[in-house]
Coordinates of C-alpha atoms and ligand atoms in Angstrom, one line a residue:
M1 CA -12.4 1.4 2.0
R2 CA -10.6 1.1 -1.4
R3 CA -12.4 2.8 -4.4
L4 CA -12.6 0.1 -7.1
L5 CA -12.3 2.0 -10.5
T6 CA -13.2 -1.1 -12.3
V7 CA -15.7 -3.7 -12.4
L8 CA -17.0 -5.1 -9.0
A9 CA -16.4 -8.9 -8.1
A10 CA -19.4 -10.8 -7.9
L11 CA -21.5 -10.6 -4.7
A12 CA -21.8 -13.4 -2.3
L13 CA -24.7 -13.6 0.3
P14 CA -23.6 -12.9 3.9
T15 CA -23.4 -15.6 6.2
A16 CA -25.9 -16.1 9.2
A17 CA -25.0 -14.7 12.5
P18 CA -23.5 -17.4 14.8
A19 CA -25.4 -19.0 17.8
Q20 CA -22.7 -21.3 18.8
Q21 CA -19.5 -20.9 21.1
S22 CA -16.2 -23.0 20.9
A23 CA -14.5 -24.3 23.7
P24 CA -11.8 -22.1 24.9
I25 CA -8.4 -22.3 23.2
T26 CA -5.1 -20.6 24.3
D27 CA -1.6 -19.8 22.9
L28 CA -2.6 -19.3 19.4
R29 CA 0.4 -19.6 16.8
Y30 CA 0.0 -19.4 13.1
Q31 CA 2.5 -20.3 10.3
L32 CA 2.4 -19.1 6.8
T33 CA 4.4 -21.1 4.5
F34 CA 5.1 -19.9 1.0
T35 CA 7.9 -21.1 -1.4
S36 CA 8.7 -21.7 -5.0
A37 CA 7.0 -25.2 -4.7
T38 CA 3.6 -23.7 -3.0
A39 CA 3.6 -20.8 -5.5
Q40 CA 3.5 -23.5 -8.3
A41 CA 0.0 -24.5 -6.9
R42 CA -0.8 -20.7 -6.5
S43 CA -1.5 -21.3 -2.8
L44 CA 0.1 -21.0 0.7
T45 CA -0.1 -23.5 3.5
V46 CA -1.4 -22.2 6.9
T47 CA -0.7 -23.8 10.2
T48 CA -2.6 -23.0 13.1
R49 CA -1.5 -24.3 16.6
F50 CA -3.2 -23.7 20.1
Q51 CA -3.7 -25.6 23.5
V52 CA -6.9 -27.2 24.7
D53 CA -8.1 -28.0 28.3
G54 CA -10.1 -31.2 27.4
A55 CA -12.3 -32.8 24.7
A56 CA -15.0 -30.4 24.3
P57 CA -15.5 -29.2 20.5
V58 CA -13.5 -26.1 19.4
L59 CA -15.3 -24.1 16.8
L60 CA -12.7 -22.5 14.5
S61 CA -14.2 -19.6 11.8
L62 CA -12.5 -17.6 9.1
P63 CA -14.0 -14.0 8.4
S64 CA -16.5 -13.4 5.9
W65 CA -15.1 -9.8 4.9
T66 CA -12.3 -7.7 5.4
P67 CA -13.0 -4.3 7.0
G68 CA -12.7 -1.6 4.8
A69 CA -13.8 -3.7 1.6
Y70 CA -17.6 -3.5 2.3
E71 CA -18.6 -6.6 0.6
I72 CA -19.0 -10.2 1.6
S73 CA -16.1 -12.5 0.5
N74 CA -16.3 -15.8 2.2
F75 CA -12.6 -16.6 2.5
A76 CA -13.3 -20.0 3.7
R77 CA -14.4 -20.7 -0.1
R78 CA -10.7 -20.9 -0.9
V79 CA -9.6 -23.4 1.8
N80 CA -8.5 -26.9 0.8
Q81 CA -6.9 -30.1 2.5
F82 CA -8.3 -29.2 5.8
A83 CA -6.7 -31.6 8.4
V84 CA -6.2 -31.8 12.1
T85 CA -4.0 -33.4 14.4
E86 CA -3.3 -34.1 18.2
G87 CA -0.1 -35.6 19.6
G88 CA 0.5 -36.7 16.0
A89 CA -2.9 -38.4 15.6
A90 CA -5.6 -37.3 13.1
L91 CA -8.8 -35.8 14.7
P92 CA -12.3 -35.8 13.4
W93 CA -13.8 -32.6 12.2
D94 CA -16.8 -31.2 10.6
K95 CA -18.5 -28.0 9.6
T96 CA -21.3 -26.3 11.6
D97 CA -21.8 -23.5 9.1
P98 CA -20.1 -22.3 5.9
D99 CA -17.1 -20.8 7.5
T100 CA -16.9 -22.8 10.8
W101 CA -15.0 -25.9 11.3
R102 CA -15.8 -28.1 14.3
V103 CA -12.9 -30.1 15.8
R104 CA -13.2 -32.7 18.4
P105 CA -9.8 -32.8 20.5
S106 CA -8.9 -36.2 22.4
G107 CA -8.2 -34.4 25.5
R108 CA -5.8 -31.6 27.0
G109 CA -3.1 -30.9 24.8
E110 CA -1.9 -29.0 21.6
V111 CA -4.0 -29.1 18.4
T112 CA -2.6 -28.5 15.0
I113 CA -4.5 -27.3 11.9
T114 CA -3.2 -27.1 8.4
F115 CA -4.9 -26.1 5.3
D116 CA -3.8 -24.9 2.0
F117 CA -5.2 -21.4 0.9
Q118 CA -5.9 -20.7 -2.7
A119 CA -3.8 -17.4 -3.8
D120 CA -5.0 -16.5 -7.2
Q121 CA -7.3 -13.6 -6.7
L122 CA -5.7 -10.3 -7.6
D123 CA -7.8 -8.2 -5.2
N124 CA -6.3 -6.1 -2.2
A125 CA -8.6 -7.8 0.3
M126 CA -7.5 -11.2 -1.1
A127 CA -4.5 -13.6 -1.4
W128 CA -2.6 -13.4 -4.9
S129 CA 0.4 -15.3 -5.9
Q130 CA 3.1 -15.4 -8.8
S131 CA 6.0 -17.6 -8.9
D132 CA 8.3 -15.3 -6.7
F133 CA 5.5 -13.4 -4.6
L134 CA 2.6 -13.5 -2.4
L135 CA -0.1 -11.1 -1.0
V136 CA -2.1 -12.6 1.9
N137 CA -4.5 -10.7 4.2
G138 CA -5.1 -11.9 7.8
T139 CA -8.8 -12.2 7.3
N140 CA -8.2 -14.6 4.5
V141 CA -6.3 -17.1 6.7
F142 CA -6.2 -16.5 10.6
L143 CA -8.7 -18.9 12.3
Y144 CA -10.7 -17.5 15.4
A145 CA -12.6 -19.3 18.3
E146 CA -16.4 -18.7 17.5
G147 CA -18.3 -16.8 20.0
R148 CA -15.1 -16.0 22.1
S149 CA -13.3 -13.1 22.8
L150 CA -11.2 -11.5 20.1
D151 CA -8.7 -10.1 22.6
F152 CA -6.2 -12.8 22.5
P153 CA -2.6 -12.4 21.6
A154 CA -1.2 -14.5 18.7
R155 CA 2.1 -15.0 16.9
V156 CA 2.9 -15.5 13.4
S157 CA 5.8 -17.1 11.7
V158 CA 6.7 -17.1 8.1
S159 CA 8.3 -19.9 6.1
T160 CA 9.6 -18.8 2.9
E161 CA 12.8 -18.9 0.4
A162 CA 15.9 -17.7 2.2
D163 CA 16.5 -14.9 -0.3
W164 CA 12.8 -13.6 -0.4
R165 CA 11.6 -10.6 2.0
V166 CA 8.5 -10.5 4.2
T167 CA 6.7 -7.3 4.9
T168 CA 4.1 -6.7 7.3
G169 CA 2.8 -4.0 9.8
M170 CA 3.0 -6.6 12.6
S171 CA 5.4 -6.0 15.1
P172 CA 8.6 -8.5 15.3
A173 CA 8.5 -11.1 17.9
G174 CA 12.2 -11.6 18.5
A175 CA 12.9 -14.6 16.2
P176 CA 13.6 -14.1 12.5
R177 CA 10.4 -13.6 10.2
T178 CA 8.0 -14.1 13.4
Y179 CA 5.5 -11.3 14.3
Q180 CA 2.9 -10.8 17.1
A181 CA -0.3 -9.2 17.6
S182 CA -2.0 -8.5 20.9
N183 CA -5.7 -9.1 19.7
Y184 CA -7.4 -10.7 16.7
H185 CA -8.2 -7.1 15.2
D186 CA -4.9 -6.1 15.0
L187 CA -3.7 -9.4 13.8
V188 CA -6.0 -9.6 10.7
D189 CA -5.3 -5.6 9.9
M190 CA -1.6 -6.3 8.8
P191 CA -1.4 -8.0 5.3
F192 CA 1.7 -9.5 4.4
F193 CA 3.8 -9.4 1.2
I194 CA 6.4 -12.2 0.9
G195 CA 8.9 -12.8 -2.1
K196 CA 10.9 -10.5 -4.4
Y197 CA 10.0 -6.9 -4.7
D198 CA 11.5 -3.4 -4.2
L199 CA 11.5 -2.2 -0.8
D200 CA 13.0 1.0 0.7
S201 CA 12.3 3.1 3.6
N202 CA 12.5 6.9 4.4
Q203 CA 11.8 9.0 7.6
V204 CA 8.7 11.6 7.4
E205 CA 7.9 13.5 10.4
G206 CA 10.5 11.8 12.4
K207 CA 8.7 8.3 11.8
W208 CA 9.6 5.5 9.2
V209 CA 7.5 5.1 6.0
R210 CA 8.2 1.8 3.8
V211 CA 7.2 1.5 0.3
A212 CA 7.1 -2.0 -0.9
S213 CA 6.2 -2.6 -4.7
Y214 CA 6.0 -5.5 -6.8
P215 CA 7.1 -6.8 -9.6
A216 CA 10.8 -5.3 -8.8
G217 CA 11.7 -2.6 -11.1
A218 CA 8.0 -1.6 -11.8
L219 CA 8.2 1.4 -9.8
A220 CA 11.7 2.7 -10.2
G221 CA 14.1 5.1 -11.0
A222 CA 12.7 8.7 -11.5
A223 CA 8.9 7.3 -11.1
R224 CA 9.9 6.0 -7.6
A225 CA 11.8 9.2 -6.7
E226 CA 8.7 11.1 -7.9
F227 CA 6.3 9.0 -5.8
W228 CA 8.5 9.5 -2.6
T229 CA 8.4 13.4 -3.3
D230 CA 5.0 13.5 -3.5
L231 CA 4.6 11.2 -0.5
E232 CA 7.0 13.1 1.7
R233 CA 5.0 16.4 0.9
F234 CA 1.2 15.4 1.4
L235 CA 1.9 13.1 4.8
P236 CA 2.7 15.9 7.0
A237 CA -0.1 17.9 5.6
E238 CA -2.5 14.9 6.6
I239 CA -0.7 14.5 10.3
A240 CA -1.2 18.4 10.6
V241 CA -5.1 17.6 10.5
F242 CA -4.7 15.4 14.0
G243 CA -1.4 16.5 15.3
V244 CA -0.3 13.1 15.8
A245 CA 1.1 10.3 13.6
P246 CA -0.4 7.2 15.2
Y247 CA 2.2 4.5 14.0
T248 CA 5.6 3.1 14.7
T249 CA 6.1 2.4 10.9
Y250 CA 3.9 2.8 7.9
S251 CA 4.0 0.6 5.0
T252 CA 2.8 1.6 1.5
M253 CA 2.3 -1.8 -0.2
M254 CA 1.8 -1.8 -4.2
I255 CA 1.2 -4.3 -6.8
F256 CA 1.5 -3.3 -10.6
S257 CA -0.2 -5.6 -13.0
D258 CA -0.8 -5.4 -16.7
G259 CA -4.0 -7.6 -16.2
Y260 CA -5.5 -4.9 -13.8
G261 CA -7.7 -2.3 -15.6
G262 CA -7.5 0.7 -12.8
G263 CA -6.3 1.2 -9.4
S264 CA -7.9 0.1 -6.2
A265 CA -6.4 0.3 -2.7
L266 CA -7.4 -1.0 1.1
E267 CA -6.4 0.8 4.0
H268 CA -5.3 -0.6 7.4
Q269 CA -4.1 0.8 10.6
N270 CA -0.4 1.1 9.7
S271 CA -0.4 0.0 5.9
H272 CA -2.6 0.1 2.7
V273 CA -2.5 -2.4 -0.1
G274 CA -2.7 -1.0 -3.4
V275 CA -3.4 -2.6 -6.9
Y276 CA -2.8 -0.6 -10.1
T277 CA -2.4 -1.0 -13.7
P278 CA 1.3 0.2 -14.5
M279 CA -0.1 3.0 -16.6
L280 CA -0.9 4.9 -13.3
I281 CA 2.8 5.4 -12.7
G282 CA 3.7 8.8 -13.1
N283 CA -0.1 9.6 -13.3
P284 CA -1.6 12.1 -10.5
V285 CA -4.1 9.6 -9.5
L286 CA -1.4 7.3 -7.7
P287 CA -0.5 9.9 -5.2
S288 CA -4.3 11.0 -4.9
I289 CA -5.2 7.2 -4.0
T290 CA -2.2 6.9 -1.8
A291 CA -3.2 10.2 0.1
H292 CA -6.8 8.9 0.5
E293 CA -5.6 5.4 2.0
I294 CA -3.0 7.0 4.4
F295 CA -5.8 9.5 5.6
H296 CA -7.6 6.5 6.6
L297 CA -5.1 5.5 9.5
W298 CA -7.0 8.1 11.2
N299 CA -10.4 8.4 9.6
V300 CA -11.8 4.9 9.9
K301 CA -9.3 2.7 11.4
R302 CA -9.3 4.9 14.4
L303 CA -12.1 7.6 14.3
R304 CA -14.7 5.1 13.1
P305 CA -18.8 5.2 13.4
A306 CA -20.0 3.1 16.4
D307 CA -21.9 0.8 14.4
M308 CA -18.4 -0.7 13.3
V309 CA -16.9 -0.6 16.7
P310 CA -15.8 -3.4 17.2
Y311 CA -15.6 -5.0 13.9
T312 CA -17.3 -8.4 13.8
Y313 CA -16.0 -10.8 11.1
D314 CA -18.8 -13.3 10.4
H315 CA -21.5 -10.9 9.0
W316 CA -21.8 -7.7 7.2
M317 CA -21.9 -4.4 9.2
P318 CA -23.9 -1.6 7.1
T319 CA -23.5 1.8 8.3
P320 CA -25.0 5.0 6.9
W321 CA -21.6 6.9 8.0
L322 CA -19.4 5.9 4.8
W323 CA -19.9 9.2 3.5
V324 CA -17.6 10.7 6.3
S325 CA -15.4 7.3 6.7
E326 CA -14.9 7.3 2.7
G327 CA -16.2 10.8 1.3
I328 CA -14.5 13.2 3.7
T329 CA -11.1 10.8 3.5
D330 CA -11.5 11.7 -0.1
Y331 CA -11.8 15.7 0.6
Y332 CA -8.7 15.3 2.9
A333 CA -6.7 13.6 0.3
D334 CA -7.5 16.5 -2.0
L335 CA -6.8 19.0 0.6
A336 CA -3.5 17.2 1.5
L337 CA -2.4 17.4 -2.0
V338 CA -3.4 21.2 -2.3
R339 CA -1.9 22.2 1.0
S340 CA 1.5 20.4 0.3
G341 CA 1.8 21.8 -3.2
V342 CA 1.6 18.4 -5.0
I343 CA -1.3 19.9 -6.9
D344 CA -2.3 23.7 -7.3
S345 CA -5.6 25.3 -6.8
T346 CA -6.7 25.0 -10.2
Q347 CA -6.2 21.2 -10.1
F348 CA -7.9 21.3 -6.7
V349 CA -11.2 22.9 -8.1
E350 CA -10.8 20.6 -11.3
L351 CA -11.0 17.7 -8.6
T352 CA -13.9 19.4 -7.0
A353 CA -15.7 19.7 -10.2
G354 CA -14.9 16.2 -11.3
K355 CA -16.7 15.1 -8.2
M356 CA -19.9 17.2 -9.0
Q357 CA -20.0 15.7 -12.4
E358 CA -19.9 12.1 -10.9
V359 CA -22.9 12.9 -8.6
A360 CA -24.7 14.3 -11.5
D361 CA -24.0 11.6 -13.9
V362 CA -25.9 9.1 -11.7
P363 CA -29.5 8.7 -10.2
V364 CA -30.1 10.9 -7.2
V365 CA -29.2 9.0 -3.8
S366 CA -29.1 10.1 -0.3
L367 CA -25.6 10.2 1.4
E368 CA -27.2 7.8 4.3
D369 CA -28.6 5.3 1.6
A370 CA -25.8 5.3 -0.4
S371 CA -23.6 4.4 2.3
I372 CA -25.8 1.7 3.6
S373 CA -26.1 0.0 0.1
A374 CA -22.4 -0.3 -0.1
W375 CA -22.6 -4.0 0.8
I376 CA -24.6 -4.9 -2.0
A377 CA -23.0 -2.9 -4.7
M378 CA -25.9 -1.1 -6.5
T379 CA -26.0 -1.8 -10.0
N380 CA -27.6 1.6 -11.1
G381 CA -24.5 3.5 -11.1
T382 CA -24.7 4.8 -7.3
S383 CA -22.3 2.2 -5.6
D384 CA -19.7 4.5 -5.2
T385 CA -21.5 7.8 -5.0
Y386 CA -20.7 8.2 -1.2
Y387 CA -17.2 9.0 -2.2
P388 CA -17.5 12.2 -4.6
K389 CA -21.2 13.5 -2.9
G390 CA -19.4 12.5 0.8
S391 CA -16.4 14.5 -0.3
L392 CA -18.6 17.4 -1.5
A393 CA -20.8 17.5 1.7
G394 CA -17.5 17.7 3.6
M395 CA -16.4 20.6 1.6
L396 CA -19.7 22.3 2.3
L397 CA -19.6 21.6 5.9
D398 CA -16.1 23.0 6.1
I399 CA -17.1 26.3 4.3
E400 CA -20.2 26.6 6.7
I401 CA -18.2 26.1 10.0
R402 CA -15.6 28.6 8.7
A403 CA -18.2 31.1 7.7
A404 CA -19.9 30.7 11.0
S405 CA -17.0 31.1 12.9
G406 CA -15.3 34.1 11.2
N407 CA -12.7 31.5 9.7
R408 CA -11.6 30.7 13.2
R409 CA -12.8 27.0 13.1
S410 CA -12.9 24.4 10.2
L411 CA -13.7 20.7 9.6
D412 CA -10.3 19.9 10.6
D413 CA -11.5 21.1 14.3
V414 CA -14.3 18.5 14.1
M415 CA -11.9 15.9 12.9
R416 CA -9.4 16.3 15.6
G417 CA -12.0 16.6 18.2
L418 CA -14.0 13.6 17.5
Y419 CA -10.5 11.4 17.3
G420 CA -9.9 12.6 20.8
S421 CA -13.4 12.4 22.3
T422 CA -14.3 9.2 20.8
Y423 CA -11.3 7.2 19.5
L424 CA -9.0 8.1 22.2
K425 CA -11.8 7.2 24.7
G426 CA -12.2 3.6 23.1
R427 CA -15.5 4.3 21.4
G428 CA -16.8 5.0 17.9
F429 CA -18.7 8.2 17.2
T430 CA -22.4 8.2 17.3
S431 CA -24.9 10.6 15.1
K432 CA -25.2 13.1 18.1
D433 CA -21.2 13.1 18.4
W434 CA -20.6 14.2 15.0
W435 CA -23.5 16.7 14.7
D436 CA -22.7 18.2 18.1
A437 CA -19.0 18.5 17.2
V438 CA -19.9 20.2 13.7
S439 CA -22.4 22.6 15.4
A440 CA -19.8 23.5 18.2
A441 CA -17.0 24.3 15.6
A442 CA -19.7 26.6 13.8
G443 CA -20.2 28.5 17.1
G444 CA -23.6 26.7 17.9
Q445 CA -25.2 27.2 14.6
P446 CA -27.5 24.2 14.2
F447 CA -27.1 21.4 11.3
G448 CA -30.4 19.5 11.5
D449 CA -31.9 21.3 8.6
F450 CA -28.7 20.4 6.6
N451 CA -28.7 16.9 7.8
A452 CA -32.5 16.3 7.1
R453 CA -32.0 17.7 3.4
Y454 CA -28.6 16.8 2.2
I455 CA -27.4 13.9 4.3
D456 CA -30.7 11.9 5.1
G457 CA -32.4 13.4 2.3
R458 CA -32.1 13.9 -1.5
E459 CA -32.1 17.4 -2.2
P460 CA -29.4 18.6 -4.6
L461 CA -26.2 19.8 -2.7
P462 CA -26.5 23.6 -2.4
Y463 CA -23.4 24.4 -4.2
A464 CA -24.2 28.0 -5.3
A465 CA -25.0 29.5 -1.9
I466 CA -22.0 27.8 0.1
F467 CA -19.4 28.1 -2.4
A468 CA -20.1 32.0 -2.4
K469 CA -18.9 32.0 1.0
A470 CA -15.7 30.8 0.2
G471 CA -15.1 33.0 -2.8
M472 CA -16.1 30.1 -5.4
V473 CA -18.4 29.8 -8.3
A474 CA -20.0 26.5 -9.7
S475 CA -21.3 26.9 -13.1
L476 CA -22.8 24.2 -15.1
D477 CA -22.2 24.1 -19.1
S478 CA -24.9 22.4 -21.2
T479 CA -24.3 21.1 -24.6
R480 CA -26.4 19.2 -26.9
V481 CA -24.4 16.1 -28.1
V482 CA -25.4 13.9 -31.1
R483 CA -25.4 10.3 -30.2
V484 CA -25.7 6.6 -31.9
G485 CA -26.2 5.1 -28.6
I486 CA -23.9 2.0 -28.7
S487 CA -20.6 0.8 -27.3
T488 CA -18.2 -0.9 -30.0
R489 CA -15.5 -3.1 -30.1
G490 CA -13.1 -3.1 -33.1
D491 CA -9.8 -3.4 -34.8
S492 CA -8.7 -2.2 -38.2
A493 CA -11.0 -4.3 -40.3
T494 CA -14.3 -4.5 -38.2
E495 CA -16.3 -2.4 -35.5
T496 CA -18.8 -4.7 -33.6
V497 CA -21.9 -3.5 -31.6
Q498 CA -21.3 -4.7 -28.1
A499 CA -24.3 -2.9 -26.4
V500 CA -27.2 -0.8 -27.4
T501 CA -28.6 1.8 -25.3
P502 CA -32.3 1.6 -24.8
G503 CA -34.3 4.2 -26.8
S504 CA -30.9 5.4 -28.7
A505 CA -30.8 6.3 -32.1
F506 CA -29.4 3.1 -33.2
A507 CA -32.2 1.1 -31.2
S508 CA -34.9 3.3 -32.9
A509 CA -33.5 1.8 -36.2
G510 CA -33.6 -1.7 -35.5
G511 CA -29.9 -2.0 -34.7
R512 CA -28.8 -4.9 -32.5
A513 CA -25.8 -6.0 -30.3
G514 CA -23.9 -8.1 -32.5
D515 CA -24.2 -6.0 -35.6
E516 CA -21.0 -5.1 -37.4
L517 CA -21.0 -1.5 -38.3
V518 CA -20.1 -0.8 -42.3
R519 CA -21.3 2.6 -42.7
V520 CA -22.9 5.2 -40.4
G521 CA -24.2 8.2 -42.7
E522 CA -21.4 9.2 -44.8
I523 CA -18.8 7.9 -42.2
E524 CA -16.8 4.7 -42.9
A525 CA -16.9 2.6 -39.7
T526 CA -13.4 1.1 -39.9
D527 CA -12.1 4.5 -39.7
G528 CA -10.6 4.7 -36.0
N529 CA -12.2 8.1 -35.4
W530 CA -15.5 7.3 -37.0
A531 CA -17.4 8.4 -33.7
G532 CA -15.7 11.8 -33.8
K533 CA -16.3 12.1 -37.5
F534 CA -19.9 11.4 -37.2
R535 CA -20.3 13.9 -34.3
A536 CA -18.6 16.8 -36.6
R537 CA -20.6 15.8 -39.6
Y538 CA -23.9 15.4 -37.6
G539 CA -23.8 17.5 -34.8
F540 CA -25.4 20.4 -36.0
S541 CA -28.2 18.6 -38.1
P542 CA -31.8 18.9 -37.0
E543 CA -32.8 16.3 -34.6
G544 CA -35.0 13.5 -36.2
T545 CA -32.8 13.7 -39.5
I546 CA -33.0 10.2 -41.1
I547 CA -29.6 8.9 -42.1
P548 CA -28.7 5.6 -43.6
V549 CA -26.8 3.0 -41.4
T550 CA -25.4 0.0 -43.0
V551 CA -24.5 -3.1 -40.8
R552 CA -23.2 -6.7 -41.6
R553 CA -25.5 -9.2 -39.6
A554 CA -25.1 -12.8 -40.2
G555 CA -23.0 -12.2 -43.0
Q556 CA -25.4 -10.2 -44.9
L557 CA -25.5 -6.3 -45.5
V558 CA -28.6 -4.7 -44.0
N559 CA -29.6 -1.2 -44.4
L560 CA -31.1 0.7 -41.5
Q561 CA -32.9 4.1 -41.4
M562 CA -31.6 6.0 -38.3
P563 CA -33.2 8.9 -36.8
L564 CA -30.6 11.5 -35.4
K565 CA -30.9 11.7 -31.5
F566 CA -29.4 14.2 -29.4
I567 CA -28.7 14.0 -25.4
T568 CA -27.9 17.0 -23.2
M569 CA -24.2 16.9 -21.8
T570 CA -23.6 18.9 -18.7
T571 CA -20.0 19.8 -17.4
Y572 CA -19.4 21.6 -14.0
R573 CA -16.9 24.1 -13.6
V574 CA -15.5 25.7 -10.4
T575 CA -13.7 28.7 -10.6
F576 CA -12.5 31.5 -8.0
D577 CA -14.7 34.9 -7.9
G578 CA -12.5 37.7 -8.5
T579 CA -15.1 40.0 -6.9
A580 CA -15.4 37.7 -3.5
S581 CA -15.6 39.7 -0.1
P582 CA -12.3 39.7 1.9
A583 CA -14.0 37.4 4.4
A584 CA -14.9 34.7 1.5
V585 CA -11.2 35.1 0.2
R586 CA -9.9 34.4 3.7
I587 CA -12.1 31.3 3.9
R588 CA -10.8 30.2 0.5
H589 CA -7.2 30.9 1.7
G590 CA -7.8 28.7 4.8
I591 CA -9.2 25.6 3.2
L592 CA -6.4 25.4 0.5
T593 CA -3.4 26.2 3.3
G594 CA -5.1 24.4 6.1
T595 CA -5.2 27.6 8.2
V596 CA -7.5 29.4 10.2
D597 CA -7.9 32.9 11.2
Q598 CA -6.6 33.5 15.0
Ligands
ZN1 ZN1 -11.3 4.8 1.4

């Protein structure tokens, strides 16, 4: 999945499992029409053509979600002007469930369905348009026959302005702007960019990689060259883990938008789509997200938990394995960056410490429970915990395997082995597959206890004991910090309280959201750095000291008496142990370089 660094979209309920079957349809052809004219309405027109044998009802559905984006989106919500014809005559239709249309053919022949699809959601799993650009995902718009095999071939043609580009991971089908897929899973896993944007290609390890970025000029010049340089370094380090690059051409598809408050990307089998604030250009987060998404082309798009094989599109597919599919992908993103020199070993351990911090800052949750709960986007802060905690669990397993095997095996062997023994055999991996592979790499060492305590269970990950085996030390710095307990929004003239933390100093003084701060102790609240000055002035005063706070409430000045309150802030640090044993140093070196001892 993509990691949403900003606020999650609203949730919708999953749709019910189907108990219905369409009449068979054949020769599926889709057409996407996006022009300056449809762009004005922020929509595209989708035409679906197929053959029917007779007059039996055809049931056509749209997916409720996009694999990788573990949330129910109900794309049928954005369908307008649904119409059906056969031989030029309109056919009747109705719905049988919220995302299924029932069409009644008049007899054998070709049926044509058209609808408009709203393209106004800036989200990598959705459709989004501007006057000269469209992102659309196949899950948004490609109908399938309900209750029938998804192993049907299909063609897609794109109708657009003559001088606009089309980029997709789909295979060309001969005619211009026409593409083909051999089954529905591939069809909906290859999003489209249509319009005006920057596009260039380079060969990496003998295969083509494309970078498409919108708007034109956003990722350009030295910043684009730097992005390419990083990609050309870390991609070979990722290919090295599996020993194979399972694509013909890989497409990195990027949208930069001022209105987007972070970075989020969604993986596919031979592409990914990222949406970013332009502030991330030149920031190390951009290659980091890119390395994460590209690693998914092995881990989750191919090597996948059995409970997501095959994907089904009409209901959610919870799995306890996102800590592997997402968390270990995140670990390998860090590894690829350090192994290829995009970051140095100091930055690598800083990323590791940052993940430990993220885990410590939210309520305790087991990796399996956090994975399963992804679909309901927990509101207690743990909705993304399977990323950092899964990454750390992967690192601990890597060290344990290296320690148990005399640094002759690593987590790389587990990933590469499972890729061969499950994905290449046409199936997903089970719990037994995973733990047998981990144990085998570790020379038979059992991991049932590790699983019970740290993966299924909620015990704190044993950083100190396991890091020591790799010559690393985790330390925790605790500091007491004075806190008012509010979030504010302000300009040069006013500073307004947006939210008050329950039980905080401000709450104890009777302060409320909506109060306009005037003075906090001796600090004028209109000073842009009032909070920093407050911490400097009162950070060493005794807890409970009463200080005066003045607010403006409903136009009146109100004086409050606020007791100083402190919270304990903890900061994780990971460092290299200069006194580590030679065996531990070899393990550390192996992790950082992607090597094992012979
Ligand atoms: Zn991911």
